[in-house]
Coordinates of C-alpha atoms and ligand atoms in Angstrom, one line a residue:
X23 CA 0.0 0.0 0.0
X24 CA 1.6 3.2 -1.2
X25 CA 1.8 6.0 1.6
X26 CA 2.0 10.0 1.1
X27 CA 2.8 13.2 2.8
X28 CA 2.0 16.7 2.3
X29 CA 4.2 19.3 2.0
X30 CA 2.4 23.1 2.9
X31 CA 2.9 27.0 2.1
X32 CA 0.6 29.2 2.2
X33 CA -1.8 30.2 4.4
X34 CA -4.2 28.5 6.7
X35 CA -6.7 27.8 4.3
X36 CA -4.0 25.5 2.7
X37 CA -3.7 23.6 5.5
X38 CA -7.5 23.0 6.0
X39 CA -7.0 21.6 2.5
X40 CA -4.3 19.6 3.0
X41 CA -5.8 17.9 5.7
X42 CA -8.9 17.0 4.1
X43 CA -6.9 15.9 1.1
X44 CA -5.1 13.6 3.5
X45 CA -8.3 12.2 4.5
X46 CA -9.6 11.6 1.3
X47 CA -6.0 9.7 0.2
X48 CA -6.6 7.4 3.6
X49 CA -10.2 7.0 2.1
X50 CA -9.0 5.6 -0.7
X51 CA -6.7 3.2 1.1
X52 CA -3.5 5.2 0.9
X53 CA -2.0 5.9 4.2
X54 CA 0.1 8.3 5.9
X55 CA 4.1 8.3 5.5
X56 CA 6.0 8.5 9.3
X57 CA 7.9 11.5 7.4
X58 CA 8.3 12.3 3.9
X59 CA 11.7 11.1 3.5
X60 CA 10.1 7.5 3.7
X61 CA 6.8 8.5 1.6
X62 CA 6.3 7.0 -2.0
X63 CA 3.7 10.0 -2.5
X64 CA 4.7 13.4 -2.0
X65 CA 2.2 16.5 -2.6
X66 CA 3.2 20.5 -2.7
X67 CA 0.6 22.1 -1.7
X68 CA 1.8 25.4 -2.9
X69 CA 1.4 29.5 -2.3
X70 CA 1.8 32.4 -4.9
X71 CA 1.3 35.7 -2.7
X72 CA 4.5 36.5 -3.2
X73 CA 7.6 35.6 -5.7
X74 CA 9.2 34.1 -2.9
X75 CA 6.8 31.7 -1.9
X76 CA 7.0 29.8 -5.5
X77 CA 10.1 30.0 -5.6
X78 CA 10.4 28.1 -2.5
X79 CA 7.9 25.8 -3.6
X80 CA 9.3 25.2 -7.0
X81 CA 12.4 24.8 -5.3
X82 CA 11.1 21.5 -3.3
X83 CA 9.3 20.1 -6.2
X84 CA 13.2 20.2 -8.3
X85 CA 14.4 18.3 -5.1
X86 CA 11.7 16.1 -5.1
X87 CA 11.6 15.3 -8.3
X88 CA 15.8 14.8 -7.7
X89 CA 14.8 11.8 -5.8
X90 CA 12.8 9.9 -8.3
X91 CA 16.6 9.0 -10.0
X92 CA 17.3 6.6 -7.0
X93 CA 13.5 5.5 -6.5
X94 CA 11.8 5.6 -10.1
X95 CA 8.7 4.9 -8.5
X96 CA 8.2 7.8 -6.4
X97 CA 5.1 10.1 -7.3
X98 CA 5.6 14.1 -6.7
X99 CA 2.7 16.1 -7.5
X100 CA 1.5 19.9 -7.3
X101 CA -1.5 21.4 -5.5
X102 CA -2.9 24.9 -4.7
X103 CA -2.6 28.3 -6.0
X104 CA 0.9 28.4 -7.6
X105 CA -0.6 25.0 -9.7
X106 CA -3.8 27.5 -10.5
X107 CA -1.4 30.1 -12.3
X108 CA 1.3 27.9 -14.0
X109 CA -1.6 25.9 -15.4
X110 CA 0.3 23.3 -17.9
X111 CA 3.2 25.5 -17.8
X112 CA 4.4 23.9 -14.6
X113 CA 5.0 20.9 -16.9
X114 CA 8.0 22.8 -18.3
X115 CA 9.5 23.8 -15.3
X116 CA 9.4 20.5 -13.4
X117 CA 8.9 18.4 -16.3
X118 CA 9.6 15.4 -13.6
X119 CA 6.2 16.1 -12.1
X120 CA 3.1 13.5 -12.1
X121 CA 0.4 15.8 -11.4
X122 CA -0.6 19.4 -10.7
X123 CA -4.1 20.5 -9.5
X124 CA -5.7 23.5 -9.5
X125 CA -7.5 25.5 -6.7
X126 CA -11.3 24.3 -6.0
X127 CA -10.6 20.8 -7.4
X128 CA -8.8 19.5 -4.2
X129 CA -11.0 15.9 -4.7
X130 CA -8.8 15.3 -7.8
X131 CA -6.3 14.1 -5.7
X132 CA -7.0 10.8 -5.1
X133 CA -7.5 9.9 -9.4
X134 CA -4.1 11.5 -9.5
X135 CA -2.0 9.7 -7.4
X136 CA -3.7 6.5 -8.7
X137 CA -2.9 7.8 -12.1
X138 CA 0.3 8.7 -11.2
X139 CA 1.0 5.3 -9.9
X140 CA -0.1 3.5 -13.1
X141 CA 2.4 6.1 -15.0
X142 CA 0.0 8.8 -16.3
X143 CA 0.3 12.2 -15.5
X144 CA -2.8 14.3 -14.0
X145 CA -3.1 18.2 -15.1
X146 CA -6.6 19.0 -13.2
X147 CA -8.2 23.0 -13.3
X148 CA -11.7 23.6 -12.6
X149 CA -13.3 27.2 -14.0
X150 CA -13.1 29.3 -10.8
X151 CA -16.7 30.9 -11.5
X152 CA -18.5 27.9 -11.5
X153 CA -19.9 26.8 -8.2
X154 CA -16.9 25.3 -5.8
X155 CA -17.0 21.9 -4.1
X156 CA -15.2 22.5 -0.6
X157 CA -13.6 19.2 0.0
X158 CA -14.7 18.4 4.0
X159 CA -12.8 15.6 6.1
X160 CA -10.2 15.7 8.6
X161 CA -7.4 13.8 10.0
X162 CA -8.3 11.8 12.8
X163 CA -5.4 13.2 15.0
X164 CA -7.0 13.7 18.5
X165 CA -6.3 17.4 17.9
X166 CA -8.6 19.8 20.0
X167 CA -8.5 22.8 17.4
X168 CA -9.5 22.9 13.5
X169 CA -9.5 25.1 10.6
X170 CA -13.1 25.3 8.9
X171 CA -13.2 27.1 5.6
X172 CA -16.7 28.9 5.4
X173 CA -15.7 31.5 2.5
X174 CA -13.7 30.5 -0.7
X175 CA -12.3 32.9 -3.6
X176 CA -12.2 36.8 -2.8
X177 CA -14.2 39.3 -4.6
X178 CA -11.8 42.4 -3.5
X179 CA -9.4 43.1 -6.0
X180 CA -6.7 44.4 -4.0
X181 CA -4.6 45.8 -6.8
X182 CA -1.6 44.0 -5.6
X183 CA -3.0 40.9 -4.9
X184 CA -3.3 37.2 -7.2
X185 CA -5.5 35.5 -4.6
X186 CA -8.5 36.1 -6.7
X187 CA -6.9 35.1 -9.7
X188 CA -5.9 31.8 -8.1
X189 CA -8.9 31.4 -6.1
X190 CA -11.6 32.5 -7.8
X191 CA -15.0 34.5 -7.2
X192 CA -16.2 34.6 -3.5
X193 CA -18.2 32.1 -2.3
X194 CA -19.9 31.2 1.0
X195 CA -20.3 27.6 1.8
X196 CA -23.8 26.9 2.8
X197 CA -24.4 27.0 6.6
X198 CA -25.7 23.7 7.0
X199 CA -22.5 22.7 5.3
X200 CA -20.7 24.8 7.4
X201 CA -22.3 23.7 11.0
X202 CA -22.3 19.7 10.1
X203 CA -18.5 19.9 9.9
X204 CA -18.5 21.8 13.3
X205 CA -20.7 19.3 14.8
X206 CA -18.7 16.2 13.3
X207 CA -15.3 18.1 14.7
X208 CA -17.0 18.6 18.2
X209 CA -18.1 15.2 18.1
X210 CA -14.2 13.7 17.6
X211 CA -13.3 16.3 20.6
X212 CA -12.3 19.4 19.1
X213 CA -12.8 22.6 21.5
X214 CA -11.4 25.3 19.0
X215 CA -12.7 25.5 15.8
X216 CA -10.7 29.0 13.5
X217 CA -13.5 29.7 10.2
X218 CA -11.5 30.5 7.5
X219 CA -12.2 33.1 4.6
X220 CA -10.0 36.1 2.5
X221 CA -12.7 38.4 3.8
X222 CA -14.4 36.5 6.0
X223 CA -16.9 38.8 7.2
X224 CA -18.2 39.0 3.6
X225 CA -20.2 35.7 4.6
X226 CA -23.5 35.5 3.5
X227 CA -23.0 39.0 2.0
X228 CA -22.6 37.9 -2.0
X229 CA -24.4 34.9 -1.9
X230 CA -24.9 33.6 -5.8
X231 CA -27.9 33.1 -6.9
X232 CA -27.6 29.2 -7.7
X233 CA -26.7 29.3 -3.7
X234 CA -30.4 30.2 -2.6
X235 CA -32.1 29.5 -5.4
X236 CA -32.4 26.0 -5.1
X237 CA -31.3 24.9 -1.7
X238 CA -31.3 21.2 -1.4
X239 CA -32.4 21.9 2.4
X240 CA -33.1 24.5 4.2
X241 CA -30.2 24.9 5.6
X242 CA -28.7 25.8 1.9
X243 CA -29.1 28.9 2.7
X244 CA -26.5 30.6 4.2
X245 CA -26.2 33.5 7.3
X246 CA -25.1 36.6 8.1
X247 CA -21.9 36.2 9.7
X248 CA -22.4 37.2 12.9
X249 CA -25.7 34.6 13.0
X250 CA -23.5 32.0 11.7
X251 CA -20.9 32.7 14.8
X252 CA -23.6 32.2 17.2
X253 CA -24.8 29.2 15.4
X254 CA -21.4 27.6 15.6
X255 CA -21.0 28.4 19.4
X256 CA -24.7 26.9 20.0
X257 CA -22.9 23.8 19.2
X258 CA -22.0 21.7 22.2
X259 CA -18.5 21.0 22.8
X260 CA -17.3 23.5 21.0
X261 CA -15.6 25.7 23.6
X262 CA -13.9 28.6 21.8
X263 CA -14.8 30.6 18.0
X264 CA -11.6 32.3 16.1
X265 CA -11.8 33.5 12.4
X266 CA -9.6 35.3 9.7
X267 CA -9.0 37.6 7.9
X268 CA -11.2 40.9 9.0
X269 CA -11.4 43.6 7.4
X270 CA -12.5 46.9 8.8
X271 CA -15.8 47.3 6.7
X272 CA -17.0 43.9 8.6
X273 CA -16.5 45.8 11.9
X274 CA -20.8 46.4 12.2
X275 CA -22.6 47.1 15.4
X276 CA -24.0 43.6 14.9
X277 CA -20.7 41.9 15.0
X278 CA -19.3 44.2 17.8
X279 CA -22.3 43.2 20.3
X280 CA -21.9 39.6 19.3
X281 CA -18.1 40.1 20.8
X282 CA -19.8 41.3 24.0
X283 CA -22.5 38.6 24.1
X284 CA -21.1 35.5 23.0
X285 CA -17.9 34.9 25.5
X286 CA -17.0 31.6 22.8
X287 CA -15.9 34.0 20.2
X288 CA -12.1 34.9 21.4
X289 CA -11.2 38.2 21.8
X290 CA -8.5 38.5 18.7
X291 CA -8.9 39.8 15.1
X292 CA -6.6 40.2 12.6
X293 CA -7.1 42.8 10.8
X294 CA -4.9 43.6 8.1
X295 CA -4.0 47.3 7.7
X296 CA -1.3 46.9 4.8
X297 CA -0.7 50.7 5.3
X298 CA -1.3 54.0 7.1
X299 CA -1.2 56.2 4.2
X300 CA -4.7 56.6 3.0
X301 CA -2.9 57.6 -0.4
X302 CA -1.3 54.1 -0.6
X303 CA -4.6 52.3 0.8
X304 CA -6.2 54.2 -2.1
X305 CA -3.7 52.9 -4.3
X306 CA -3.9 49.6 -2.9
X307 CA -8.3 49.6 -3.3
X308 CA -8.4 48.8 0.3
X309 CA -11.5 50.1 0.7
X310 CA -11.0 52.4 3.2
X311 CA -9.0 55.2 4.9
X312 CA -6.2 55.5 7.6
X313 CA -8.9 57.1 10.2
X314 CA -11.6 54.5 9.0
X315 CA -9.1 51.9 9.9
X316 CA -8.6 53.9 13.4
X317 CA -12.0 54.1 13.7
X318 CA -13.0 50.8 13.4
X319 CA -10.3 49.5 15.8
X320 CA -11.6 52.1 18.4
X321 CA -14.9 50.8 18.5
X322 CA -13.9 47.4 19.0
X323 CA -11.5 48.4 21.6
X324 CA -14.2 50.5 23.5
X325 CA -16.4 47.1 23.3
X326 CA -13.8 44.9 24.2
X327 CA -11.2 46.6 26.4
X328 CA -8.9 43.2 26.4
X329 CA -9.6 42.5 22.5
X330 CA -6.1 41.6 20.8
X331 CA -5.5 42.8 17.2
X332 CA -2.9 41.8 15.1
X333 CA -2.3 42.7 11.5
X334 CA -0.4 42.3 7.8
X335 CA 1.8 45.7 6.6
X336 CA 3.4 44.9 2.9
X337 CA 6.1 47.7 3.0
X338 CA 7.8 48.9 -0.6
X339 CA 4.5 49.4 -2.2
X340 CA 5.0 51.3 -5.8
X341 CA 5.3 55.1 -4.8
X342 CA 5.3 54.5 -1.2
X343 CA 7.6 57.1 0.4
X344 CA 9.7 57.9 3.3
X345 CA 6.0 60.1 4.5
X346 CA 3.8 57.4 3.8
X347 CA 5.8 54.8 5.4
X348 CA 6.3 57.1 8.8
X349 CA 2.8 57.0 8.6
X350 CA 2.5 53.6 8.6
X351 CA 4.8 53.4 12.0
X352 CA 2.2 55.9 13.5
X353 CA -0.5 54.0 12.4
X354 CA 0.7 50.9 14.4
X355 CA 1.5 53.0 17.0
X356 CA -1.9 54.2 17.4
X357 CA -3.4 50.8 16.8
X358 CA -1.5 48.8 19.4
X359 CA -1.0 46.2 17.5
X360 CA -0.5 42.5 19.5
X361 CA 1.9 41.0 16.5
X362 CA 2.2 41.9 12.8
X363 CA 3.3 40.3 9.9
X364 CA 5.1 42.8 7.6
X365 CA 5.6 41.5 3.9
X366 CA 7.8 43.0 0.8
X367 CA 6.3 44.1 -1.9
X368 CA 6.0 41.8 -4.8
X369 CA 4.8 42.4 -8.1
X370 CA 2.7 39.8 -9.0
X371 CA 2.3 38.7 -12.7
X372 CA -1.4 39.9 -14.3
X373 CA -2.1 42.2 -11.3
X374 CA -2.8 45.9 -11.2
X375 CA 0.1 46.9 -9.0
X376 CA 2.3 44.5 -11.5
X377 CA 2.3 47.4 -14.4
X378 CA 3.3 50.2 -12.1
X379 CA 6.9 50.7 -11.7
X380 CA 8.4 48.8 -8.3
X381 CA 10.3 51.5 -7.7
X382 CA 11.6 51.1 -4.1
X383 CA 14.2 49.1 -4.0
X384 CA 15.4 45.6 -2.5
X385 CA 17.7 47.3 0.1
X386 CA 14.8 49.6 1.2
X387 CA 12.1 47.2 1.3
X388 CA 14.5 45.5 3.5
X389 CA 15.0 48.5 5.9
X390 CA 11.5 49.7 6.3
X391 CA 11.1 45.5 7.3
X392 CA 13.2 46.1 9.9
X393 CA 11.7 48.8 11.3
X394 CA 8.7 48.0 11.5
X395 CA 9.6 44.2 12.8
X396 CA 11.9 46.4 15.7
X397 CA 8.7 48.9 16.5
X398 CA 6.9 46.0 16.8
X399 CA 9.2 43.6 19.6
X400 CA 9.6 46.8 21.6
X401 CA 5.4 47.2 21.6
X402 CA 4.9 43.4 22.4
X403 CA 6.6 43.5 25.1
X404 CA 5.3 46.8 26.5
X405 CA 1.6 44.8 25.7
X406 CA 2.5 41.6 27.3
X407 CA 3.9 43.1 30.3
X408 CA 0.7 44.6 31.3
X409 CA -0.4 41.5 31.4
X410 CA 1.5 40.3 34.5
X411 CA -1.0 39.8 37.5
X412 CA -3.9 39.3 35.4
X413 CA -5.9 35.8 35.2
X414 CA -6.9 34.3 31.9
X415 CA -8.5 31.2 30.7
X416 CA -6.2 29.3 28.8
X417 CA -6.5 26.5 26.2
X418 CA -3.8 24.0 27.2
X419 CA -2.4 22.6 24.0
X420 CA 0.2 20.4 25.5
X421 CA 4.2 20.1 26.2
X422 CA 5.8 22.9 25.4
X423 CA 8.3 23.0 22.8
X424 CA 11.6 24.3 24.5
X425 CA 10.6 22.6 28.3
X426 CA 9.0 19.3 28.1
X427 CA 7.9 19.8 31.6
X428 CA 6.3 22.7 31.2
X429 CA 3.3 22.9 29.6
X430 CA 1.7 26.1 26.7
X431 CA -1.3 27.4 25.8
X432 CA -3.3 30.0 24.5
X433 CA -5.4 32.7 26.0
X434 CA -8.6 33.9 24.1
X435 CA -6.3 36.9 23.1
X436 CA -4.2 33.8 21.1
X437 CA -1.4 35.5 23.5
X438 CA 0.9 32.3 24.7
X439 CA 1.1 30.9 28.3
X440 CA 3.9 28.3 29.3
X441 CA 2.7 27.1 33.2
X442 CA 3.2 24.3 34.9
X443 CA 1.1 21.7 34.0
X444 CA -1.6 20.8 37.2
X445 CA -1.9 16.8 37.7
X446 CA -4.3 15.0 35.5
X447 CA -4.7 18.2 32.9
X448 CA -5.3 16.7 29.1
X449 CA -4.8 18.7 25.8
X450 CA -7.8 21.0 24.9
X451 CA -8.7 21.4 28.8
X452 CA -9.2 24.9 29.9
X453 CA -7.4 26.4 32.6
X454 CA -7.3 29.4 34.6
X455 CA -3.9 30.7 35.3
X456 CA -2.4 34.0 37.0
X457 CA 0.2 35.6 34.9
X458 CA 3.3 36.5 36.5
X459 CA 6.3 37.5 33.8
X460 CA 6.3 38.3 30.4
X461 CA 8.8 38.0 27.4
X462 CA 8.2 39.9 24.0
X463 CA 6.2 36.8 22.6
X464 CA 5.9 34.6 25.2
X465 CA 3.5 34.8 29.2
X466 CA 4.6 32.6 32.3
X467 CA 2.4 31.6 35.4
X468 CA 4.6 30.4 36.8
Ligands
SAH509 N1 -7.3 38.3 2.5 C1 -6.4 38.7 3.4 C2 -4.9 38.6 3.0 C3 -4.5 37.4 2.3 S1 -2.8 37.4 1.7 C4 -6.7 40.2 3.6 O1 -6.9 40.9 2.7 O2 -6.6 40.7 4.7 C5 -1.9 37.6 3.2 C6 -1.1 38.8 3.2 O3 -0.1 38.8 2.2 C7 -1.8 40.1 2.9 O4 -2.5 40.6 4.0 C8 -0.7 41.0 2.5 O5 -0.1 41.7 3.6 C9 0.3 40.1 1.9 N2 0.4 40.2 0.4 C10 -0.5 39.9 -0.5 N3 -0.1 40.2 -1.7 C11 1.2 40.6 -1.6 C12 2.2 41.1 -2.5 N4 2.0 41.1 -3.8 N5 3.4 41.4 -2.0 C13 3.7 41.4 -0.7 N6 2.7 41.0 0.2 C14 1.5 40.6 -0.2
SF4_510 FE1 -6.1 39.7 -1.6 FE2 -7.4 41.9 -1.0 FE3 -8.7 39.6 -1.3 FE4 -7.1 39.9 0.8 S1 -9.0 41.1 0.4 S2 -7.2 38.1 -0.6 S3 -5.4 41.2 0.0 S4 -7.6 40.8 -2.9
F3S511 FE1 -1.1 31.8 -0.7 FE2 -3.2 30.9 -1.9 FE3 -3.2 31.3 0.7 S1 -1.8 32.4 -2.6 S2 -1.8 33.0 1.0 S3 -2.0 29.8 -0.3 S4 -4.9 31.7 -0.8

């Protein structure tokens, strides 16, 4: 029996899709390699947000394929968004590869590897405005926390972005779709579940017509987010609610008393900014301005004194200058930001931003990186130390990494907690613990 491993980048949506790949190779009688080294099936599930991220991916694949001189058998194939924009193409650059499918057609993975396996090679795309399958299923790992995906594609057009390119038109899974995974992960003990979608709170918002027009149950239909959220945490077992990516539009009144009502839904949000200069978010078709952003952050934060929020910054956009990037250090000043992610630009092939001149250059990108990465340790810490003396309710995950006998965990705020573990606890139990020291990334009760 031939066994397989997956190899992610990307995001977390990738991930979710991985896993439920995996599931559906075990279906089909494969099973899972002890590490890929040993696996006679190896799958890229690949990323293309960034130049860097295919390059890295195409990278592996070249070693990958490498292997296949000293075990002709071996099967290497290509999955996700970087297979949705090389199309057949990738045949050329790894002509060693067995398969490559695109974006929305995960299920085609199992008729590829057996393909594969008798010799053939698989190129699979599926037109991304035609109603999605989502591919549902998880590993049966005894893990307390999954990734749901409730809200393919993206509508937004960021003018730097390919994610609607390689994912296609926005599309919300139908609730009941939606809320029998939940109850099927809360059944096999998960406590955490994280909903998934490029703009999430766009749920329910741009429902297709073919969605409600002929729903094979009433619960085709789908909800407004914040009905949905509730929904989920009416589901027993199901101790705690996270979901990405916000944007500040989705910030209603509705969704900001839910955060006060329902105490399952954590108190994080990331909420990309990507820039505080309203002339480069206008540039970028954000959809709003630097004191809109503000705004929206204020409200929440008036709600929900405690409430964590995190973001992404891409520094080096075209024309962004010394100005607008000071701006951008004021704006995450102003928004106390928990953790950010800050990204170089990247002109991505076939976008808007792609025809406009990248005129900041590699060793500038590179400082304003910095920075922002240095303004951002010095405001963690400041964060996490007014944290010391206060109690939380932490999820325990398990062993930490560095100090087996210690245990981690993760408050509501997804801060992390190393404590020492109390007799009898078990991964997923929840815990209250005093905090009493911080570190830049890291809280201690102990
Ligand atoms: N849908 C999410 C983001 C998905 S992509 C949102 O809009 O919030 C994840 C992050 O990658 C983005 O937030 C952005 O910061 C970064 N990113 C996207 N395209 C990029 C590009 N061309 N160059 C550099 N960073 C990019
Ligand atoms: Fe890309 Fe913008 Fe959509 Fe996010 S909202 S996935 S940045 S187009
Ligand atoms: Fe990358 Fe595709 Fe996610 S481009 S960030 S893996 S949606």
């Amino acid at each position: 029996m031939a066994s397989f491993a997956f190899h992610t980048y990307g995001c977390q949506m990738n991930v979710r899709e991985s896993e439920a790949a995996a599931r559906a190779l075990q279906e089909a009688g494969l099973t899972l390699a002890a590490d890929e080294a040993q696996a006679d099936v190896v799958i890229v599930n690949s990323c293309s947000v960034r130049g860097k991220a295919e390059d890295k991916a195409l990278g592996k694949l070249g070693l990958l394929c490498a292997t296949k001189r000293e075990r002709p058998g071996r099967v290497v194939g290509l999955m996700g968004c970087m297979a949705q924009r090389l199309g057949d193409e990738v045949f050329r650059r790894v002509p060693m590869l067995d398969f490559s499918i695109g974006t929305r057609c995960a299920e085609r993975v199992v008729d590829a590897v057996e393909a594969a396996l008798a010799g053939r090679k698989t190129l699979a795309m599926r037109d991304l405005h035609a109603e999605p399958t989502a591919l549902s299923g998880h590993l049966e790992d005894g893990s307390f926390s999954a990734f749901v995906t409730i809200l393919l594609g993206c509508n937004r057009r960021c003018t730097y972005c390919i994610v609607p390119d390689v994912r296609g038109d926005e599309w919300s899974r139908p609730a009941s779709e939606v809320l029998a995974e939940v109850r099927a992960l809360a059944e096999r003990g998960v406590k955490e579940v994280t909903l998934l979608g490029q703009s999430i709170m766009n749920y329910g918002l741009r429902t297709p017509a073919w969605t409600v027009a002929d729903p094979p149950s009433p619960g085709g239909y789908t909800l407004p987010f914040p009905r949905l959220l509730e929904a989920v945490a009416a589901i027993p077992g199901i101790e705690r609610i996270r979901f990405t990516s916000g944007h500040p539009a989705g910030v209603t009144e509705e969704l900001i008393r839910l955060y006060r009502s329902e105490p399952k839904v954590c108190h994080h949000l990331h909420l990309p900014v990507q820039s505080g200069s309203s002339e480069v978010l206008s540039r970028m078709r954000r959809g709003y301005t630097r004191e809109q952003y503000l705004e929206a952050i204020a409200k929440l934060r008036a709600a929900v004194p405690e409430m964590a929020i995190t973001t992404d910054v891409i520094v080096g956009f075209p024309g962004e200058t010394e100005a607008d990037f000071e701006q951008t250090r004021t704006l995450m000043e102003a928004a106390a930001f928990d953790n950010a992610f800050i990204f170089k630009y990247s002109p991505r092939p076939g976008t808007v931003s792609a025809t406009w001149e990248d005129d900041v250059s590699e060793a500038e990108k590179a400082r304003r990186n910095q920075v922002l990465l240095g303004d951002q340790d010095v405001r963690g810490a400041r964060l996490n130390a007014q944290l010391v003396g206060s109690e939380q309710e932490v999820l325990a995950e398990g062993p930490s990494l560095r100090n087996k006998a210690r245990w981690s965990g993760r408050t509501s705020a997804n801060k992390i907690v190393v404590f020492e573990p109390p007799e009898g606890i078990r991964p997923g139990d929840l815990v209250r613990l005093r905090i009493v020291r911080a570190a830049p990334q890291t809280l201690y009760a102990f």
